[in-house]
């Protein structure tokens, strides 16, 4: 273990360090790192793991902590192919939820053998498993049917191309789980990655996985999309709740900036996306096609008025692609401004990690001992956690 390399971002928690034994398990690629908890403080983690991104051993890993993140269990594999020597169809992009009774659900994108769509690690059906004993044992995998959308592959036997990268949060109507989905399509030969939303209607009824009921919002012509000279991308949306009850979403795009939108009806309909500024009439944040996660500082479902997001704050508009270097990453802290068009205004960026490349943070957040923890995948390799304390919020505007 390279201790100095692990400590580059000054983490407070170390969840997983790869063993690099690919004949046993592909574990050097770790992505979509989703930590979640139960009311008693027990922590759980699910993520997508492989030897390399999209490799034949890509699978869903799961781990637990009973001491509030100090130590973690050896990961188990819930779906996919754990070793390249024993390949099976891959599984990716898991989404964990906990019902009111404590049942854990983990849904994921399951590749179907021989079906590759636009991209082999996005083309798949929605499958899932559930556990009533905190992950000791799991139900058999079951399929949750997905409705066909306007620009899905013309062959109805071809699964859709999709990805959920944030974990579902209780931000939907009546506290139901809501999550954004990236839907990948090819329209007249040009790729489009756009955002729609899913509300899980009956998780608290503890249904069998196959009986999970989903409502689909902002679909087909209502998807959130941002076209630019570089590409047609508006994807990987984060969700936060505003103090006035509206929802705010932040998405990565190929236009050189993150874009935002708001919903006044629990995520069913959304305003036209706009480029993220530091405040109304202010400076836009520059950002390549790279994750730009956003969270509520006081708790993912709190609606506190205090928020933070991650941006690179650089973009070269003279380049021929929006997929640019994912260099140093900055944290921007913001507060709710009730009379503003853009309802969250931000303080100046603060450097979070200064690696010259590879800062592609697919993250999650929880509260541990009353403190906000950002859980992140440093270099898509180490799985770490860092307390986001008051110092990151110095210089913010008061909530209005």
mmCIF file with all atom_site columns, N, CA and C in Angstrom, residues 251-294:
data_model
loop_
_atom_site.group_PDB
_atom_site.id
_atom_site.type_symbol
_atom_site.label_atom_id
_atom_site.label_alt_id
_atom_site.label_comp_id
_atom_site.label_asym_id
_atom_site.label_entity_id
_atom_site.label_seq_id
_atom_site.pdbx_PDB_ins_code
_atom_site.Cartn_x
_atom_site.Cartn_y
_atom_site.Cartn_z
_atom_site.occupancy
_atom_site.B_iso_or_equiv
_atom_site.pdbx_formal_charge
_atom_site.auth_seq_id
_atom_site.auth_comp_id
_atom_site.auth_asym_id
_atom_site.auth_atom_id
_atom_site.pdbx_PDB_model_num
ATOM 1   N N  . UNK A 1 251 ? -25.901 18.890 -13.452 1.00 0.00 ? 251 UNK A N  1
ATOM 2   C CA . UNK A 1 251 ? -25.530 17.865 -14.424 1.00 0.00 ? 251 UNK A CA 1
ATOM 3   C C  . UNK A 1 251 ? -24.244 18.245 -15.149 1.00 0.00 ? 251 UNK A C  1
ATOM 4   N N  . UNK A 1 252 ? -23.469 17.255 -15.515 1.00 0.00 ? 252 UNK A N  1
ATOM 5   C CA . UNK A 1 252 ? -22.326 17.518 -16.385 1.00 0.00 ? 252 UNK A CA 1
ATOM 6   C C  . UNK A 1 252 ? -22.824 17.601 -17.829 1.00 0.00 ? 252 UNK A C  1
ATOM 7   N N  . UNK A 1 253 ? -22.157 18.416 -18.628 1.00 0.00 ? 253 UNK A N  1
ATOM 8   C CA . UNK A 1 253 ? -22.517 18.561 -20.029 1.00 0.00 ? 253 UNK A CA 1
ATOM 9   C C  . UNK A 1 253 ? -21.247 18.584 -20.873 1.00 0.00 ? 253 UNK A C  1
ATOM 10  N N  . UNK A 1 254 ? -21.423 18.690 -22.183 1.00 0.00 ? 254 UNK A N  1
ATOM 11  C CA . UNK A 1 254 ? -20.300 18.858 -23.087 1.00 0.00 ? 254 UNK A CA 1
ATOM 12  C C  . UNK A 1 254 ? -20.165 20.278 -23.581 1.00 0.00 ? 254 UNK A C  1
ATOM 13  N N  . UNK A 1 255 ? -20.820 21.222 -22.900 1.00 0.00 ? 255 UNK A N  1
ATOM 14  C CA . UNK A 1 255 ? -20.836 22.618 -23.338 1.00 0.00 ? 255 UNK A CA 1
ATOM 15  C C  . UNK A 1 255 ? -19.753 23.466 -22.695 1.00 0.00 ? 255 UNK A C  1
ATOM 16  N N  . UNK A 1 256 ? -18.971 22.876 -21.778 1.00 0.00 ? 256 UNK A N  1
ATOM 17  C CA . UNK A 1 256 ? -17.927 23.634 -21.096 1.00 0.00 ? 256 UNK A CA 1
ATOM 18  C C  . UNK A 1 256 ? -18.291 24.090 -19.710 1.00 0.00 ? 256 UNK A C  1
ATOM 19  N N  . UNK A 1 257 ? -19.541 23.830 -19.296 1.00 0.00 ? 257 UNK A N  1
ATOM 20  C CA . UNK A 1 257 ? -20.021 24.218 -17.969 1.00 0.00 ? 257 UNK A CA 1
ATOM 21  C C  . UNK A 1 257 ? -20.933 23.117 -17.419 1.00 0.00 ? 257 UNK A C  1
ATOM 22  N N  . UNK A 1 258 ? -21.049 22.988 -16.091 1.00 0.00 ? 258 UNK A N  1
ATOM 23  C CA . UNK A 1 258 ? -22.168 22.230 -15.534 1.00 0.00 ? 258 UNK A CA 1
ATOM 24  C C  . UNK A 1 258 ? -23.464 23.010 -15.790 1.00 0.00 ? 258 UNK A C  1
ATOM 25  N N  . UNK A 1 259 ? -24.560 22.312 -15.891 1.00 0.00 ? 259 UNK A N  1
ATOM 26  C CA . UNK A 1 259 ? -25.870 22.953 -16.058 1.00 0.00 ? 259 UNK A CA 1
ATOM 27  C C  . UNK A 1 259 ? -26.780 22.560 -14.900 1.00 0.00 ? 259 UNK A C  1
ATOM 28  N N  . UNK A 1 260 ? -27.752 23.433 -14.605 1.00 0.00 ? 260 UNK A N  1
ATOM 29  C CA . UNK A 1 260 ? -28.679 23.186 -13.503 1.00 0.00 ? 260 UNK A CA 1
ATOM 30  C C  . UNK A 1 260 ? -30.117 23.331 -13.979 1.00 0.00 ? 260 UNK A C  1
ATOM 31  N N  . UNK A 1 261 ? -31.029 22.774 -13.192 1.00 0.00 ? 261 UNK A N  1
ATOM 32  C CA . UNK A 1 261 ? -32.463 22.889 -13.447 1.00 0.00 ? 261 UNK A CA 1
ATOM 33  C C  . UNK A 1 261 ? -33.186 22.731 -12.119 1.00 0.00 ? 261 UNK A C  1
ATOM 34  N N  . UNK A 1 262 ? -34.434 23.217 -12.035 1.00 0.00 ? 262 UNK A N  1
ATOM 35  C CA . UNK A 1 262 ? -35.223 23.059 -10.819 1.00 0.00 ? 262 UNK A CA 1
ATOM 36  C C  . UNK A 1 262 ? -36.585 22.450 -11.153 1.00 0.00 ? 262 UNK A C  1
ATOM 37  N N  . UNK A 1 263 ? -37.157 21.778 -10.154 1.00 0.00 ? 263 UNK A N  1
ATOM 38  C CA . UNK A 1 263 ? -38.489 21.190 -10.253 1.00 0.00 ? 263 UNK A CA 1
ATOM 39  C C  . UNK A 1 263 ? -39.339 21.671 -9.092  1.00 0.00 ? 263 UNK A C  1
ATOM 40  N N  . UNK A 1 264 ? -40.578 22.056 -9.396  1.00 0.00 ? 264 UNK A N  1
ATOM 41  C CA . UNK A 1 264 ? -41.519 22.500 -8.362  1.00 0.00 ? 264 UNK A CA 1
ATOM 42  C C  . UNK A 1 264 ? -42.577 21.458 -8.058  1.00 0.00 ? 264 UNK A C  1
ATOM 43  N N  . UNK A 1 265 ? -42.462 20.267 -8.656  1.00 0.00 ? 265 UNK A N  1
ATOM 44  C CA . UNK A 1 265 ? -43.480 19.237 -8.440  1.00 0.00 ? 265 UNK A CA 1
ATOM 45  C C  . UNK A 1 265 ? -42.841 17.883 -8.150  1.00 0.00 ? 265 UNK A C  1
ATOM 46  N N  . UNK A 1 266 ? -41.878 17.879 -7.250  1.00 0.00 ? 266 UNK A N  1
ATOM 47  C CA . UNK A 1 266 ? -41.262 16.638 -6.756  1.00 0.00 ? 266 UNK A CA 1
ATOM 48  C C  . UNK A 1 266 ? -40.540 15.854 -7.840  1.00 0.00 ? 266 UNK A C  1
ATOM 49  N N  . UNK A 1 267 ? -40.007 16.548 -8.833  1.00 0.00 ? 267 UNK A N  1
ATOM 50  C CA . UNK A 1 267 ? -39.191 15.880 -9.832  1.00 0.00 ? 267 UNK A CA 1
ATOM 51  C C  . UNK A 1 267 ? -39.916 15.414 -11.073 1.00 0.00 ? 267 UNK A C  1
ATOM 52  N N  . UNK A 1 268 ? -41.209 15.740 -11.203 1.00 0.00 ? 268 UNK A N  1
ATOM 53  C CA . UNK A 1 268 ? -41.943 15.290 -12.380 1.00 0.00 ? 268 UNK A CA 1
ATOM 54  C C  . UNK A 1 268 ? -41.646 16.138 -13.611 1.00 0.00 ? 268 UNK A C  1
ATOM 55  N N  . UNK A 1 269 ? -41.493 17.449 -13.410 1.00 0.00 ? 269 UNK A N  1
ATOM 56  C CA . UNK A 1 269 ? -41.202 18.366 -14.509 1.00 0.00 ? 269 UNK A CA 1
ATOM 57  C C  . UNK A 1 269 ? -40.065 19.289 -14.097 1.00 0.00 ? 269 UNK A C  1
ATOM 58  N N  . UNK A 1 270 ? -39.279 19.733 -15.086 1.00 0.00 ? 270 UNK A N  1
ATOM 59  C CA . UNK A 1 270 ? -38.067 20.497 -14.806 1.00 0.00 ? 270 UNK A CA 1
ATOM 60  C C  . UNK A 1 270 ? -37.954 21.689 -15.743 1.00 0.00 ? 270 UNK A C  1
ATOM 61  N N  . UNK A 1 271 ? -37.311 22.753 -15.245 1.00 0.00 ? 271 UNK A N  1
ATOM 62  C CA . UNK A 1 271 ? -37.064 23.927 -16.072 1.00 0.00 ? 271 UNK A CA 1
ATOM 63  C C  . UNK A 1 271 ? -35.967 23.636 -17.091 1.00 0.00 ? 271 UNK A C  1
ATOM 64  N N  . UNK A 1 272 ? -35.901 24.477 -18.127 1.00 0.00 ? 272 UNK A N  1
ATOM 65  C CA . UNK A 1 272 ? -34.849 24.326 -19.130 1.00 0.00 ? 272 UNK A CA 1
ATOM 66  C C  . UNK A 1 272 ? -33.485 24.502 -18.472 1.00 0.00 ? 272 UNK A C  1
ATOM 67  N N  . UNK A 1 273 ? -32.535 23.613 -18.732 1.00 0.00 ? 273 UNK A N  1
ATOM 68  C CA . UNK A 1 273 ? -31.219 23.705 -18.088 1.00 0.00 ? 273 UNK A CA 1
ATOM 69  C C  . UNK A 1 273 ? -30.490 25.004 -18.434 1.00 0.00 ? 273 UNK A C  1
ATOM 70  N N  . UNK A 1 274 ? -29.736 25.515 -17.451 1.00 0.00 ? 274 UNK A N  1
ATOM 71  C CA . UNK A 1 274 ? -28.915 26.716 -17.616 1.00 0.00 ? 274 UNK A CA 1
ATOM 72  C C  . UNK A 1 274 ? -27.511 26.447 -17.090 1.00 0.00 ? 274 UNK A C  1
ATOM 73  N N  . UNK A 1 275 ? -26.537 27.166 -17.634 1.00 0.00 ? 275 UNK A N  1
ATOM 74  C CA . UNK A 1 275 ? -25.156 27.036 -17.179 1.00 0.00 ? 275 UNK A CA 1
ATOM 75  C C  . UNK A 1 275 ? -25.025 27.520 -15.738 1.00 0.00 ? 275 UNK A C  1
ATOM 76  N N  . UNK A 1 276 ? -24.229 26.812 -14.949 1.00 0.00 ? 276 UNK A N  1
ATOM 77  C CA . UNK A 1 276 ? -24.045 27.155 -13.542 1.00 0.00 ? 276 UNK A CA 1
ATOM 78  C C  . UNK A 1 276 ? -23.121 28.365 -13.408 1.00 0.00 ? 276 UNK A C  1
ATOM 79  N N  . UNK A 1 277 ? -23.597 29.394 -12.687 1.00 0.00 ? 277 UNK A N  1
ATOM 80  C CA . UNK A 1 277 ? -22.827 30.594 -12.385 1.00 0.00 ? 277 UNK A CA 1
ATOM 81  C C  . UNK A 1 277 ? -22.528 30.642 -10.894 1.00 0.00 ? 277 UNK A C  1
ATOM 82  N N  . UNK A 1 278 ? -21.617 31.507 -10.504 1.00 0.00 ? 278 UNK A N  1
ATOM 83  C CA . UNK A 1 278 ? -21.390 31.655 -9.066  1.00 0.00 ? 278 UNK A CA 1
ATOM 84  C C  . UNK A 1 278 ? -22.553 32.379 -8.399  1.00 0.00 ? 278 UNK A C  1
ATOM 85  N N  . UNK A 1 279 ? -23.301 33.194 -9.182  1.00 0.00 ? 279 UNK A N  1
ATOM 86  C CA . UNK A 1 279 ? -24.501 33.900 -8.712  1.00 0.00 ? 279 UNK A CA 1
ATOM 87  C C  . UNK A 1 279 ? -25.196 34.479 -9.937  1.00 0.00 ? 279 UNK A C  1
ATOM 88  N N  . UNK A 1 280 ? -26.403 34.972 -9.778  1.00 0.00 ? 280 UNK A N  1
ATOM 89  C CA . UNK A 1 280 ? -27.104 35.567 -10.912 1.00 0.00 ? 280 UNK A CA 1
ATOM 90  C C  . UNK A 1 280 ? -26.250 36.665 -11.543 1.00 0.00 ? 280 UNK A C  1
ATOM 91  N N  . UNK A 1 281 ? -26.086 36.595 -12.862 1.00 0.00 ? 281 UNK A N  1
ATOM 92  C CA . UNK A 1 281 ? -25.293 37.581 -13.569 1.00 0.00 ? 281 UNK A CA 1
ATOM 93  C C  . UNK A 1 281 ? -23.805 37.453 -13.360 1.00 0.00 ? 281 UNK A C  1
ATOM 94  N N  . UNK A 1 282 ? -23.373 36.387 -12.705 1.00 0.00 ? 282 UNK A N  1
ATOM 95  C CA . UNK A 1 282 ? -21.976 36.229 -12.329 1.00 0.00 ? 282 UNK A CA 1
ATOM 96  C C  . UNK A 1 282 ? -21.164 35.430 -13.321 1.00 0.00 ? 282 UNK A C  1
ATOM 97  N N  . UNK A 1 283 ? -20.147 34.765 -12.799 1.00 0.00 ? 283 UNK A N  1
ATOM 98  C CA . UNK A 1 283 ? -19.167 34.044 -13.610 1.00 0.00 ? 283 UNK A CA 1
ATOM 99  C C  . UNK A 1 283 ? -19.544 32.568 -13.724 1.00 0.00 ? 283 UNK A C  1
ATOM 100 N N  . UNK A 1 284 ? -19.540 32.009 -14.938 1.00 0.00 ? 284 UNK A N  1
ATOM 101 C CA . UNK A 1 284 ? -19.826 30.577 -15.072 1.00 0.00 ? 284 UNK A CA 1
ATOM 102 C C  . UNK A 1 284 ? -18.645 29.731 -14.614 1.00 0.00 ? 284 UNK A C  1
ATOM 103 N N  . UNK A 1 285 ? -18.963 28.549 -14.112 1.00 0.00 ? 285 UNK A N  1
ATOM 104 C CA . UNK A 1 285 ? -17.921 27.592 -13.739 1.00 0.00 ? 285 UNK A CA 1
ATOM 105 C C  . UNK A 1 285 ? -17.556 26.754 -14.957 1.00 0.00 ? 285 UNK A C  1
ATOM 106 N N  . UNK A 1 286 ? -16.282 26.756 -15.306 1.00 0.00 ? 286 UNK A N  1
ATOM 107 C CA . UNK A 1 286 ? -15.813 25.959 -16.433 1.00 0.00 ? 286 UNK A CA 1
ATOM 108 C C  . UNK A 1 286 ? -15.654 24.506 -15.997 1.00 0.00 ? 286 UNK A C  1
ATOM 109 N N  . UNK A 1 287 ? -15.978 23.589 -16.930 1.00 0.00 ? 287 UNK A N  1
ATOM 110 C CA . UNK A 1 287 ? -15.955 22.177 -16.532 1.00 0.00 ? 287 UNK A CA 1
ATOM 111 C C  . UNK A 1 287 ? -16.022 21.307 -17.776 1.00 0.00 ? 287 UNK A C  1
ATOM 112 N N  . UNK A 1 288 ? -15.130 20.318 -17.929 1.00 0.00 ? 288 UNK A N  1
ATOM 113 C CA . UNK A 1 288 ? -15.202 19.393 -19.063 1.00 0.00 ? 288 UNK A CA 1
ATOM 114 C C  . UNK A 1 288 ? -16.261 18.318 -18.818 1.00 0.00 ? 288 UNK A C  1
ATOM 115 N N  . UNK A 1 289 ? -16.308 17.334 -19.702 1.00 0.00 ? 289 UNK A N  1
ATOM 116 C CA . UNK A 1 289 ? -17.162 16.170 -19.466 1.00 0.00 ? 289 UNK A CA 1
ATOM 117 C C  . UNK A 1 289 ? -16.508 15.366 -18.351 1.00 0.00 ? 289 UNK A C  1
ATOM 118 N N  . UNK A 1 290 ? -16.957 15.613 -17.151 1.00 0.00 ? 290 UNK A N  1
ATOM 119 C CA . UNK A 1 290 ? -16.385 15.016 -15.943 1.00 0.00 ? 290 UNK A CA 1
ATOM 120 C C  . UNK A 1 290 ? -17.433 15.138 -14.847 1.00 0.00 ? 290 UNK A C  1
ATOM 121 N N  . UNK A 1 291 ? -17.452 14.235 -13.882 1.00 0.00 ? 291 UNK A N  1
ATOM 122 C CA . UNK A 1 291 ? -18.465 14.318 -12.830 1.00 0.00 ? 291 UNK A CA 1
ATOM 123 C C  . UNK A 1 291 ? -18.431 15.663 -12.099 1.00 0.00 ? 291 UNK A C  1
ATOM 124 N N  . UNK A 1 292 ? -19.613 16.164 -11.753 1.00 0.00 ? 292 UNK A N  1
ATOM 125 C CA . UNK A 1 292 ? -19.718 17.381 -10.941 1.00 0.00 ? 292 UNK A CA 1
ATOM 126 C C  . UNK A 1 292 ? -20.760 17.138 -9.844  1.00 0.00 ? 292 UNK A C  1
ATOM 127 N N  . UNK A 1 293 ? -20.477 16.241 -8.910  1.00 0.00 ? 293 UNK A N  1
ATOM 128 C CA . UNK A 1 293 ? -21.460 15.887 -7.881  1.00 0.00 ? 293 UNK A CA 1
ATOM 129 C C  . UNK A 1 293 ? -21.804 17.066 -6.985  1.00 0.00 ? 293 UNK A C  1
ATOM 130 N N  . UNK A 1 294 ? -23.012 17.030 -6.421  1.00 0.00 ? 294 UNK A N  1
ATOM 131 C CA . UNK A 1 294 ? -23.488 18.091 -5.537  1.00 0.00 ? 294 UNK A CA 1
ATOM 132 C C  . UNK A 1 294 ? -24.282 17.472 -4.395  1.00 0.00 ? 294 UNK A C  1
#
